[in-house]
mmCIF file of C-alpha atoms and ligand atoms in Angstrom:
data_model
loop_
_atom_site.group_PDB
_atom_site.id
_atom_site.type_symbol
_atom_site.label_atom_id
_atom_site.label_comp_id
_atom_site.label_asym_id
_atom_site.label_seq_id
_atom_site.Cartn_x
_atom_site.Cartn_y
_atom_site.Cartn_z
ATOM 1 C CA MET A 1 10.848 13.868 32.737
ATOM 2 C CA SER A 2 14.312 12.743 32.207
ATOM 3 C CA GLY A 3 13.481 8.683 31.741
ATOM 4 C CA ARG A 4 10.249 9.629 28.859
ATOM 5 C CA ALA A 5 11.461 12.646 27.836
ATOM 6 C CA GLY A 6 11.479 12.316 23.753
ATOM 7 C CA LYS A 7 8.972 9.269 24.321
ATOM 8 C CA ILE A 8 4.999 9.027 23.654
ATOM 9 C CA GLN A 9 3.143 8.230 26.580
ATOM 10 C CA THR A 10 0.487 5.307 25.388
ATOM 11 C CA VAL A 11 -1.887 3.679 27.107
ATOM 12 C CA LEU A 12 0.471 0.832 26.920
ATOM 13 C CA GLY A 13 3.599 2.834 28.169
ATOM 14 C CA HIS A 14 6.508 5.028 26.503
ATOM 15 C CA VAL A 15 6.975 4.256 22.832
ATOM 16 C CA ASP A 16 9.423 6.206 20.046
ATOM 17 C CA PRO A 17 8.085 8.794 18.100
ATOM 18 C CA THR A 18 9.308 6.939 15.089
ATOM 19 C CA GLU A 19 6.418 3.983 15.515
ATOM 20 C CA LEU A 20 3.453 5.807 15.621
ATOM 21 C CA GLY A 21 2.635 5.850 11.968
ATOM 22 C CA PHE A 22 -0.231 7.449 10.799
ATOM 23 C CA THR A 23 -2.061 9.447 13.688
ATOM 24 C CA GLN A 24 -5.224 10.705 13.946
ATOM 25 C CA THR A 25 -4.894 13.136 16.881
ATOM 26 C CA HIS A 26 -8.644 13.742 18.056
ATOM 27 C CA GLU A 27 -10.892 11.519 18.386
ATOM 28 C CA HIS A 28 -13.168 9.426 21.290
ATOM 29 C CA ILE A 29 -12.936 5.816 21.222
ATOM 30 C CA LEU A 30 -15.100 5.071 24.221
ATOM 31 C CA VAL A 31 -16.848 8.194 25.752
ATOM 32 C CA SER A 32 -20.133 9.402 26.768
ATOM 33 C CA LEU A 33 -21.283 13.013 26.051
ATOM 34 C CA ILE A 34 -25.185 12.753 27.341
ATOM 35 C CA PRO A 35 -25.943 16.115 28.692
ATOM 36 C CA GLY A 36 -25.829 16.014 32.866
ATOM 37 C CA PRO A 37 -29.652 16.305 33.025
ATOM 38 C CA LEU A 38 -30.498 13.310 30.643
ATOM 39 C CA ARG A 39 -27.557 11.377 32.037
ATOM 40 C CA LYS A 40 -29.104 9.235 35.052
ATOM 41 C CA ASP A 41 -32.464 7.963 33.203
ATOM 42 C CA TYR A 42 -31.851 8.061 29.689
ATOM 43 C CA VAL A 43 -32.671 4.520 28.011
ATOM 44 C CA GLY A 44 -31.781 4.644 24.793
ATOM 45 C CA GLU A 45 -33.932 4.381 21.429
ATOM 46 C CA PRO A 46 -32.091 1.600 19.181
ATOM 47 C CA ILE A 47 -30.372 3.773 15.945
ATOM 48 C CA THR A 48 -31.886 2.718 13.011
ATOM 49 C CA LEU A 49 -32.380 2.583 9.265
ATOM 50 C CA GLU A 50 -34.990 5.104 9.747
ATOM 51 C CA ASN A 51 -33.739 8.023 12.153
ATOM 52 C CA VAL A 52 -29.849 7.708 11.286
ATOM 53 C CA GLY A 53 -30.287 10.339 8.396
ATOM 54 C CA HIS A 54 -32.282 13.218 11.256
ATOM 55 C CA LEU A 55 -29.721 11.322 13.305
ATOM 56 C CA ARG A 56 -26.434 12.742 11.308
ATOM 57 C CA ARG A 57 -27.698 16.010 11.171
ATOM 58 C CA ASN A 58 -28.932 16.162 14.903
ATOM 59 C CA TRP A 59 -27.005 14.241 16.664
ATOM 60 C CA LEU A 60 -28.759 15.521 20.122
ATOM 61 C CA ALA A 61 -31.848 14.402 19.174
ATOM 62 C CA ASN A 62 -31.121 11.128 20.476
ATOM 63 C CA PRO A 63 -28.932 10.642 23.586
ATOM 64 C CA ASP A 64 -28.116 7.342 23.118
ATOM 65 C CA ASN A 65 -25.949 8.726 20.156
ATOM 66 C CA LEU A 66 -23.523 10.093 21.981
ATOM 67 C CA ASN A 67 -22.837 7.280 24.419
ATOM 68 C CA LEU A 68 -19.563 5.246 22.708
ATOM 69 C CA THR A 69 -19.234 2.601 25.560
ATOM 70 C CA SER A 70 -18.799 -0.915 23.854
ATOM 71 C CA GLU A 71 -15.172 -2.302 23.248
ATOM 72 C CA VAL A 72 -16.627 -4.874 20.803
ATOM 73 C CA GLU A 73 -17.685 -2.320 18.684
ATOM 74 C CA ALA A 74 -14.629 -0.042 19.233
ATOM 75 C CA ILE A 75 -12.160 -2.867 18.540
ATOM 76 C CA GLU A 76 -14.188 -3.671 15.019
ATOM 77 C CA GLU A 77 -14.348 -0.134 13.946
ATOM 78 C CA LEU A 78 -10.746 0.112 14.680
ATOM 79 C CA LYS A 79 -9.684 -2.870 13.069
ATOM 80 C CA ARG A 80 -10.587 -1.316 9.774
ATOM 81 C CA PHE A 81 -8.494 1.933 10.215
ATOM 82 C CA LYS A 82 -5.747 -0.538 11.270
ATOM 83 C CA ASP A 83 -5.831 -2.538 8.311
ATOM 84 C CA SER A 84 -6.064 0.883 6.062
ATOM 85 C CA GLY A 85 -2.580 1.827 7.207
ATOM 86 C CA GLY A 86 -3.048 3.528 10.279
ATOM 87 C CA GLY A 87 -0.747 3.667 13.240
ATOM 88 C CA THR A 88 -2.677 5.680 16.545
ATOM 89 C CA ILE A 89 -5.183 7.238 17.849
ATOM 90 C CA VAL A 90 -5.604 10.374 20.082
ATOM 91 C CA ASP A 91 -8.322 9.754 22.176
ATOM 92 C CA LEU A 92 -9.553 13.064 24.124
ATOM 93 C CA SER A 93 -12.157 11.997 26.329
ATOM 94 C CA VAL A 94 -11.402 13.106 29.394
ATOM 95 C CA ILE A 95 -12.593 13.006 33.140
ATOM 96 C CA ASP A 96 -16.121 12.637 33.646
ATOM 97 C CA ILE A 97 -17.203 11.863 30.136
ATOM 98 C CA GLY A 98 -16.442 8.041 29.849
ATOM 99 C CA ARG A 99 -12.913 7.855 30.045
ATOM 100 C CA ASP A 100 -11.852 4.743 30.496
ATOM 101 C CA PRO A 101 -8.166 3.697 30.572
ATOM 102 C CA GLU A 102 -8.146 -0.049 31.112
ATOM 103 C CA GLY A 103 -10.902 -0.276 28.558
ATOM 104 C CA LEU A 104 -8.638 1.570 26.358
ATOM 105 C CA ALA A 105 -5.216 -0.703 27.026
ATOM 106 C CA ARG A 106 -7.464 -4.077 26.228
ATOM 107 C CA ILE A 107 -9.019 -2.032 22.560
ATOM 108 C CA SER A 108 -4.907 -0.775 21.992
ATOM 109 C CA ARG A 109 -3.805 -4.764 22.708
ATOM 110 C CA ALA A 110 -6.536 -6.223 20.388
ATOM 111 C CA VAL A 111 -6.148 -4.142 17.290
ATOM 112 C CA ASP A 112 -2.678 -3.241 17.297
ATOM 113 C CA VAL A 113 -3.098 0.094 17.128
ATOM 114 C CA HIS A 114 -1.426 2.770 19.692
ATOM 115 C CA ILE A 115 -3.494 4.718 21.410
ATOM 116 C CA VAL A 116 -2.706 7.549 23.820
ATOM 117 C CA MET A 117 -5.181 8.804 26.589
ATOM 118 C CA GLY A 118 -6.087 12.666 27.380
ATOM 119 C CA THR A 119 -6.949 13.771 30.452
ATOM 120 C CA GLY A 120 -8.931 17.536 32.012
ATOM 121 C CA TYR A 121 -12.084 18.262 31.890
ATOM 122 C CA TYR A 122 -14.521 18.633 29.074
ATOM 123 C CA THR A 123 -16.800 22.409 29.221
ATOM 124 C CA ALA A 124 -18.541 23.359 32.421
ATOM 125 C CA GLY A 125 -21.708 21.528 32.069
ATOM 126 C CA PHE A 126 -19.540 17.871 31.967
ATOM 127 C CA HIS A 127 -17.646 19.613 35.316
ATOM 128 C CA PRO A 128 -17.913 17.594 38.758
ATOM 129 C CA PRO A 129 -19.083 19.706 41.175
ATOM 130 C CA GLU A 130 -15.599 20.018 42.799
ATOM 131 C CA ILE A 131 -14.160 21.730 40.336
ATOM 132 C CA GLU A 132 -15.872 25.140 41.901
ATOM 133 C CA SER A 133 -14.143 24.885 45.099
ATOM 134 C CA LEU A 134 -10.641 23.512 44.087
ATOM 135 C CA SER A 135 -8.042 25.560 43.252
ATOM 136 C CA GLU A 136 -6.284 26.017 39.869
ATOM 137 C CA GLU A 137 -3.095 24.880 41.815
ATOM 138 C CA ALA A 138 -4.979 21.808 42.971
ATOM 139 C CA ILE A 139 -6.622 20.627 39.448
ATOM 140 C CA ALA A 140 -3.235 21.143 37.685
ATOM 141 C CA ASP A 141 -1.853 18.937 40.734
ATOM 142 C CA ILE A 142 -4.411 16.003 39.479
ATOM 143 C CA PHE A 143 -3.603 16.001 35.798
ATOM 144 C CA VAL A 144 0.782 15.928 37.133
ATOM 145 C CA ASN A 145 -0.318 13.500 39.221
ATOM 146 C CA GLU A 146 -2.182 11.032 36.198
ATOM 147 C CA PHE A 147 1.101 11.643 34.292
ATOM 148 C CA ARG A 148 2.924 10.612 36.596
ATOM 149 C CA ASN A 149 1.276 8.136 38.363
ATOM 150 C CA GLY A 150 -1.772 7.186 35.944
ATOM 151 C CA VAL A 151 -5.106 7.330 36.574
ATOM 152 C CA GLY A 152 -6.784 5.750 39.846
ATOM 153 C CA ASP A 153 -4.769 2.530 40.448
ATOM 154 C CA THR A 154 -4.315 1.269 37.077
ATOM 155 C CA GLY A 155 -0.983 2.984 36.439
ATOM 156 C CA ILE A 156 -1.997 3.761 32.827
ATOM 157 C CA LYS A 157 -1.088 7.201 32.218
ATOM 158 C CA PRO A 158 -2.851 10.226 29.814
ATOM 159 C CA GLY A 159 -0.303 11.313 27.032
ATOM 160 C CA ILE A 160 -1.741 14.530 26.152
ATOM 161 C CA ILE A 161 -3.540 17.089 28.286
ATOM 162 C CA GLY A 162 -6.997 18.012 26.902
ATOM 163 C CA GLU A 163 -9.587 17.995 24.888
ATOM 164 C CA ILE A 164 -9.951 21.052 27.934
ATOM 165 C CA GLY A 165 -13.538 22.185 26.861
ATOM 166 C CA MET A 166 -14.697 26.352 26.428
ATOM 167 C CA ASP A 167 -18.096 27.828 26.039
ATOM 168 C CA TRP A 168 -18.335 31.428 24.563
ATOM 169 C CA PRO A 169 -18.427 33.149 26.569
ATOM 170 C CA LEU A 170 -16.103 31.344 28.674
ATOM 171 C CA TYR A 171 -17.749 30.308 32.264
ATOM 172 C CA GLU A 172 -15.125 31.208 35.280
ATOM 173 C CA GLY A 173 -14.480 27.293 36.249
ATOM 174 C CA GLU A 174 -13.458 26.713 31.919
ATOM 175 C CA ALA A 175 -10.541 29.591 32.394
ATOM 176 C CA LYS A 176 -9.771 28.383 36.039
ATOM 177 C CA VAL A 177 -9.146 24.434 34.445
ATOM 178 C CA LEU A 178 -7.546 26.041 31.389
ATOM 179 C CA ARG A 179 -5.174 27.959 33.775
ATOM 180 C CA ALA A 180 -4.423 24.648 35.550
ATOM 181 C CA ALA A 181 -3.834 22.883 32.109
ATOM 182 C CA ALA A 182 -1.196 25.281 31.145
ATOM 183 C CA MET A 183 0.089 25.067 34.688
ATOM 184 C CA ALA A 184 0.508 21.194 34.325
ATOM 185 C CA GLN A 185 1.824 21.365 30.654
ATOM 186 C CA ALA A 186 4.748 23.042 31.728
ATOM 187 C CA GLU A 187 5.148 21.059 34.548
ATOM 188 C CA VAL A 188 5.096 17.946 32.639
ATOM 189 C CA GLY A 189 6.143 18.607 29.421
ATOM 190 C CA ALA A 190 3.614 17.625 27.417
ATOM 191 C CA ALA A 191 1.153 19.042 24.587
ATOM 192 C CA LEU A 192 -2.395 20.739 25.731
ATOM 193 C CA ASN A 193 -5.676 20.289 23.402
ATOM 194 C CA ILE A 194 -8.052 22.938 23.467
ATOM 195 C CA HIS A 195 -11.781 22.630 22.702
ATOM 196 C CA PRO A 196 -12.546 26.441 21.820
ATOM 197 C CA GLY A 197 -15.637 28.067 22.251
ATOM 198 C CA ARG A 198 -17.670 28.702 18.990
ATOM 199 C CA ASP A 199 -16.914 32.463 18.512
ATOM 200 C CA SER A 200 -14.088 33.407 16.185
ATOM 201 C CA ALA A 201 -12.673 35.650 19.045
ATOM 202 C CA ALA A 202 -12.500 32.526 21.608
ATOM 203 C CA PRO A 203 -9.196 30.434 20.065
ATOM 204 C CA LEU A 204 -7.089 33.817 20.785
ATOM 205 C CA ASP A 205 -8.497 34.152 23.741
ATOM 206 C CA ALA A 206 -7.695 30.834 24.865
ATOM 207 C CA ILE A 207 -3.977 31.337 23.804
ATOM 208 C CA ARG A 208 -3.675 34.442 25.787
ATOM 209 C CA ILE A 209 -4.994 32.211 29.006
ATOM 210 C CA VAL A 210 -2.290 30.026 28.508
ATOM 211 C CA LYS A 211 0.868 31.723 27.962
ATOM 212 C CA GLU A 212 -0.607 33.585 31.060
ATOM 213 C CA ALA A 213 -0.877 30.784 33.224
ATOM 214 C CA GLY A 214 2.788 30.241 32.088
ATOM 215 C CA GLY A 215 1.635 27.021 28.763
ATOM 216 C CA ASP A 216 3.574 27.184 25.636
ATOM 217 C CA PRO A 217 1.109 27.830 22.943
ATOM 218 C CA GLU A 218 3.671 26.016 20.370
ATOM 219 C CA ARG A 219 2.995 23.301 21.956
ATOM 220 C CA THR A 220 -0.980 23.799 22.201
ATOM 221 C CA VAL A 221 -3.519 22.332 19.788
ATOM 222 C CA MET A 222 -6.861 24.285 19.045
ATOM 223 C CA SER A 223 -8.899 22.015 17.831
ATOM 224 C CA HIS A 224 -12.635 22.351 15.713
ATOM 225 C CA ILE A 225 -10.631 25.266 13.544
ATOM 226 C CA GLU A 226 -13.713 24.670 10.918
ATOM 227 C CA ARG A 227 -16.603 25.543 13.291
ATOM 228 C CA THR A 228 -14.563 28.483 14.797
ATOM 229 C CA LEU A 229 -12.949 30.559 12.521
ATOM 230 C CA PHE A 230 -14.139 30.759 8.818
ATOM 231 C CA SER A 231 -11.455 32.876 6.761
ATOM 232 C CA LEU A 232 -8.146 31.875 6.152
ATOM 233 C CA ASP A 233 -6.790 35.679 7.672
ATOM 234 C CA ASP A 234 -8.760 34.598 11.142
ATOM 235 C CA ILE A 235 -6.563 31.142 10.585
ATOM 236 C CA LEU A 236 -3.160 32.787 9.768
ATOM 237 C CA GLU A 237 -4.155 35.385 12.813
ATOM 238 C CA LEU A 238 -4.042 32.266 15.226
ATOM 239 C CA ALA A 239 -1.424 30.171 13.269
ATOM 240 C CA GLU A 240 0.737 33.390 14.305
ATOM 241 C CA THR A 241 0.620 32.488 18.116
ATOM 242 C CA GLY A 242 2.792 29.291 16.902
ATOM 243 C CA CYS A 243 -0.065 27.177 18.181
ATOM 244 C CA TYR A 244 -1.610 23.759 15.899
ATOM 245 C CA LEU A 245 -4.360 24.177 13.938
ATOM 246 C CA GLU A 246 -6.398 21.039 13.961
ATOM 247 C CA PHE A 247 -8.916 20.872 10.949
ATOM 248 C CA ASP A 248 -10.728 17.644 13.231
ATOM 249 C CA LEU A 249 -14.036 17.273 11.967
ATOM 250 C CA PHE A 250 -13.382 15.831 8.640
ATOM 251 C CA ALA A 251 -16.339 13.572 7.536
ATOM 252 C CA GLN A 252 -18.645 15.966 8.728
ATOM 253 C CA GLU A 253 -19.771 16.676 5.196
ATOM 254 C CA CYS A 254 -23.186 18.167 5.569
ATOM 255 C CA SER A 255 -23.778 22.323 5.799
ATOM 256 C CA TYR A 256 -26.151 22.212 8.532
ATOM 257 C CA TYR A 257 -24.639 22.650 11.951
ATOM 258 C CA PRO A 258 -27.236 21.841 14.539
ATOM 259 C CA ILE A 259 -25.848 23.821 17.656
ATOM 260 C CA ALA A 260 -24.362 27.087 15.930
ATOM 261 C CA ASP A 261 -25.702 29.272 13.206
ATOM 262 C CA ILE A 262 -22.642 28.605 10.669
ATOM 263 C CA ASP A 263 -21.629 26.931 7.719
ATOM 264 C CA MET A 264 -19.984 24.001 8.102
ATOM 265 C CA PRO A 265 -17.376 23.658 5.318
ATOM 266 C CA ASN A 266 -16.557 19.788 3.205
ATOM 267 C CA ASP A 267 -13.797 17.558 3.314
ATOM 268 C CA ALA A 268 -12.675 19.654 0.001
ATOM 269 C CA THR A 269 -12.849 23.075 1.510
ATOM 270 C CA ARG A 270 -10.858 21.655 4.530
ATOM 271 C CA VAL A 271 -7.975 20.681 2.162
ATOM 272 C CA ASP A 272 -8.384 23.906 0.573
ATOM 273 C CA TYR A 273 -7.203 25.604 3.562
ATOM 274 C CA LEU A 274 -4.201 23.275 4.434
ATOM 275 C CA ILE A 275 -3.136 23.634 1.065
ATOM 276 C CA GLY A 276 -3.477 27.825 1.745
ATOM 277 C CA LEU A 277 -2.136 27.290 5.240
ATOM 278 C CA ILE A 278 0.819 25.212 3.446
ATOM 279 C CA GLU A 279 1.939 27.711 0.900
ATOM 280 C CA ARG A 280 2.533 30.071 3.566
ATOM 281 C CA GLY A 281 4.612 28.276 5.555
ATOM 282 C CA TYR A 282 2.548 26.981 8.787
ATOM 283 C CA ARG A 283 3.048 22.997 7.377
ATOM 284 C CA ASP A 284 4.660 21.867 10.557
ATOM 285 C CA LYS A 285 1.270 23.445 12.691
ATOM 286 C CA LEU A 286 -1.344 21.316 10.953
ATOM 287 C CA LEU A 287 -3.193 18.242 12.348
ATOM 288 C CA VAL A 288 -5.929 16.636 10.878
ATOM 289 C CA SER A 289 -8.628 13.961 12.558
ATOM 290 C CA LEU A 290 -12.512 12.701 12.776
ATOM 291 C CA ASP A 291 -13.728 13.660 16.002
ATOM 292 C CA ILE A 292 -15.508 10.736 16.676
ATOM 293 C CA CYS A 293 -17.967 11.303 19.220
ATOM 294 C CA HIS A 294 -21.089 9.855 17.885
ATOM 295 C CA LYS A 295 -22.611 5.878 17.202
ATOM 296 C CA THR A 296 -23.370 7.484 13.881
ATOM 297 C CA GLN A 297 -20.356 8.702 12.857
ATOM 298 C CA LEU A 298 -18.860 4.987 13.396
ATOM 299 C CA ALA A 299 -19.215 2.397 10.157
ATOM 300 C CA ARG A 300 -21.159 0.218 12.150
ATOM 301 C CA TYR A 301 -23.973 2.574 12.303
ATOM 302 C CA GLY A 302 -24.006 3.843 8.478
ATOM 303 C CA GLY A 303 -21.034 6.439 9.300
ATOM 304 C CA ASP A 304 -17.320 6.911 7.593
ATOM 305 C CA GLY A 305 -15.367 5.222 10.566
ATOM 306 C CA TYR A 306 -12.219 5.887 12.126
ATOM 307 C CA SER A 307 -10.419 4.871 8.208
ATOM 308 C CA HIS A 308 -12.455 8.349 6.582
ATOM 309 C CA ILE A 309 -9.009 10.140 6.086
ATOM 310 C CA LEU A 310 -7.036 7.282 4.746
ATOM 311 C CA GLU A 311 -9.776 5.694 2.226
ATOM 312 C CA ASN A 312 -11.601 8.959 1.239
ATOM 313 C CA VAL A 313 -9.333 12.569 2.175
ATOM 314 C CA LEU A 314 -5.887 11.335 1.110
ATOM 315 C CA PRO A 315 -7.347 11.255 -2.585
ATOM 316 C CA ILE A 316 -8.714 13.961 -2.362
ATOM 317 C CA MET A 317 -5.219 16.058 -1.076
ATOM 318 C CA GLY A 318 -3.506 13.905 -3.826
ATOM 319 C CA ARG A 319 -6.261 14.917 -6.341
ATOM 320 C CA LYS A 320 -5.827 18.977 -5.241
ATOM 321 C CA HIS A 321 -1.892 17.841 -5.975
ATOM 322 C CA MET A 322 -0.380 17.783 -2.222
ATOM 323 C CA ASN A 323 2.635 16.276 -2.592
ATOM 324 C CA LYS A 324 3.579 13.171 -0.361
ATOM 325 C CA ASP A 325 5.440 14.903 1.955
ATOM 326 C CA ASP A 326 3.084 17.630 2.719
ATOM 327 C CA ILE A 327 0.491 14.390 3.186
ATOM 328 C CA GLU A 328 3.132 12.847 5.871
ATOM 329 C CA ALA A 329 4.310 15.855 7.504
ATOM 330 C CA LEU A 330 0.254 16.690 8.401
ATOM 331 C CA THR A 331 -0.684 12.748 9.393
ATOM 332 C CA VAL A 332 3.062 11.123 10.878
ATOM 333 C CA ARG A 333 5.311 13.994 11.768
ATOM 334 C CA ASN A 334 3.525 16.635 12.947
ATOM 335 C CA PRO A 335 1.427 14.333 15.384
ATOM 336 C CA ALA A 336 4.470 12.534 16.215
ATOM 337 C CA ARG A 337 6.496 15.934 17.339
ATOM 338 C CA MET A 338 3.318 17.321 19.190
ATOM 339 C CA LEU A 339 2.749 13.994 21.081
ATOM 340 C CA ALA A 340 6.702 13.609 22.148
ATOM 341 C CA LEU A 341 7.195 14.472 26.310
ATOM 342 C CA MET A 342 9.322 17.406 26.479
HETATM 343 ZN ZN1 ZN B 401 -13.463 16.040 21.091
#
C-alpha cells in the first residue's frame, strides 16, 4: 500500500486528506434500490406535488422513488452542495445496487466535488446469486482487486468498503460478506462502513464479527445510529468498541418510519446526541450525513437536497452552542482521518 498510504482514493485518483474539506460520509449519488421482484418490469409513476407528501413518509410506495440514475439531475443537485461550501461526498452504493464508477467520475469532474466510492454488497435481498457459493476469501478478493486495479476495466477504484448491508436477524450470506469485508480491510487498510440490522443488538454483533475476522473496529463506521439505538447509554456502549458513530439520517424529520416500529428522532435531537457524545469524549469518532437514496430527498423533488447539513443543520449546531472546532472535527477532520488509507 506504500504509494497510497495516507491518501484518499477518490474516483478521480488519490488526493491528500487536507483537500477534502466539508465531507458527508454516507450518501448515494447514483443508486437503484428497487427490491428484486419489482426490479425487472417496473415502470415508474412520476413524482408529483400530489404524491410527494405520501412518498416522503412511505418511500417504498413508488419504486421509481428508489432509482437515482440521472447524471444530469445528480450534477444539478451537487452544484448546490458545492455552492454551499461542500467538498466531498462518499457514495456508498455498492456492487449491484446501481453503482456506476464512470458516471461518478463524470459527475465529480462536472461539479468539482471529490467523490469516494464504495465496494461491497448490500443486504441479502440485493446479493447476486453467486454470493451463496463463493467462499469469504473469494469475496474478499473481489473487494481487494477493486481497490488495487479498479472496477472492471474502468481503472476507477473504490476508497472505502461498504456500506455492507445487514438484516436482523442476520442472514448467513450477510455474515459471510461482512467477514470478507473485514478481511479485505486488513489487506488494503481502508475504512469499513456497516449498515446494521434494525435491532439494538445489531451494531455490537456486527463489530464482534469484524473483530473475529481480523478487521479493525477503530476504522469501522457504524451507519444509521439514530434508527438503531435509542438511548445515550446504548450509543456509549457501542462507542466503547472504538468504531465511528455515524448520524446519517439528517433531514429525515418525520417521526414515522415505514419499515420498523420506531420513533425517528429529528435533526435537533440528533444534534443533542452529538453534543452528549462530545461531552463524553467521543468527538473524534462522530460523522454526519444524509443517506440520500430516494428521489424525494432531492431538491428537484421537494426534498432538502445534499446541502441540507450546510444550510440547515450547522445553524442548529450553532444555536445549541457547539463550537466551530467541534463542528469542523465532525465534518472535515473525522471524515478525512477515517478515509485515509493505512
Ligand atoms: Zn446508505
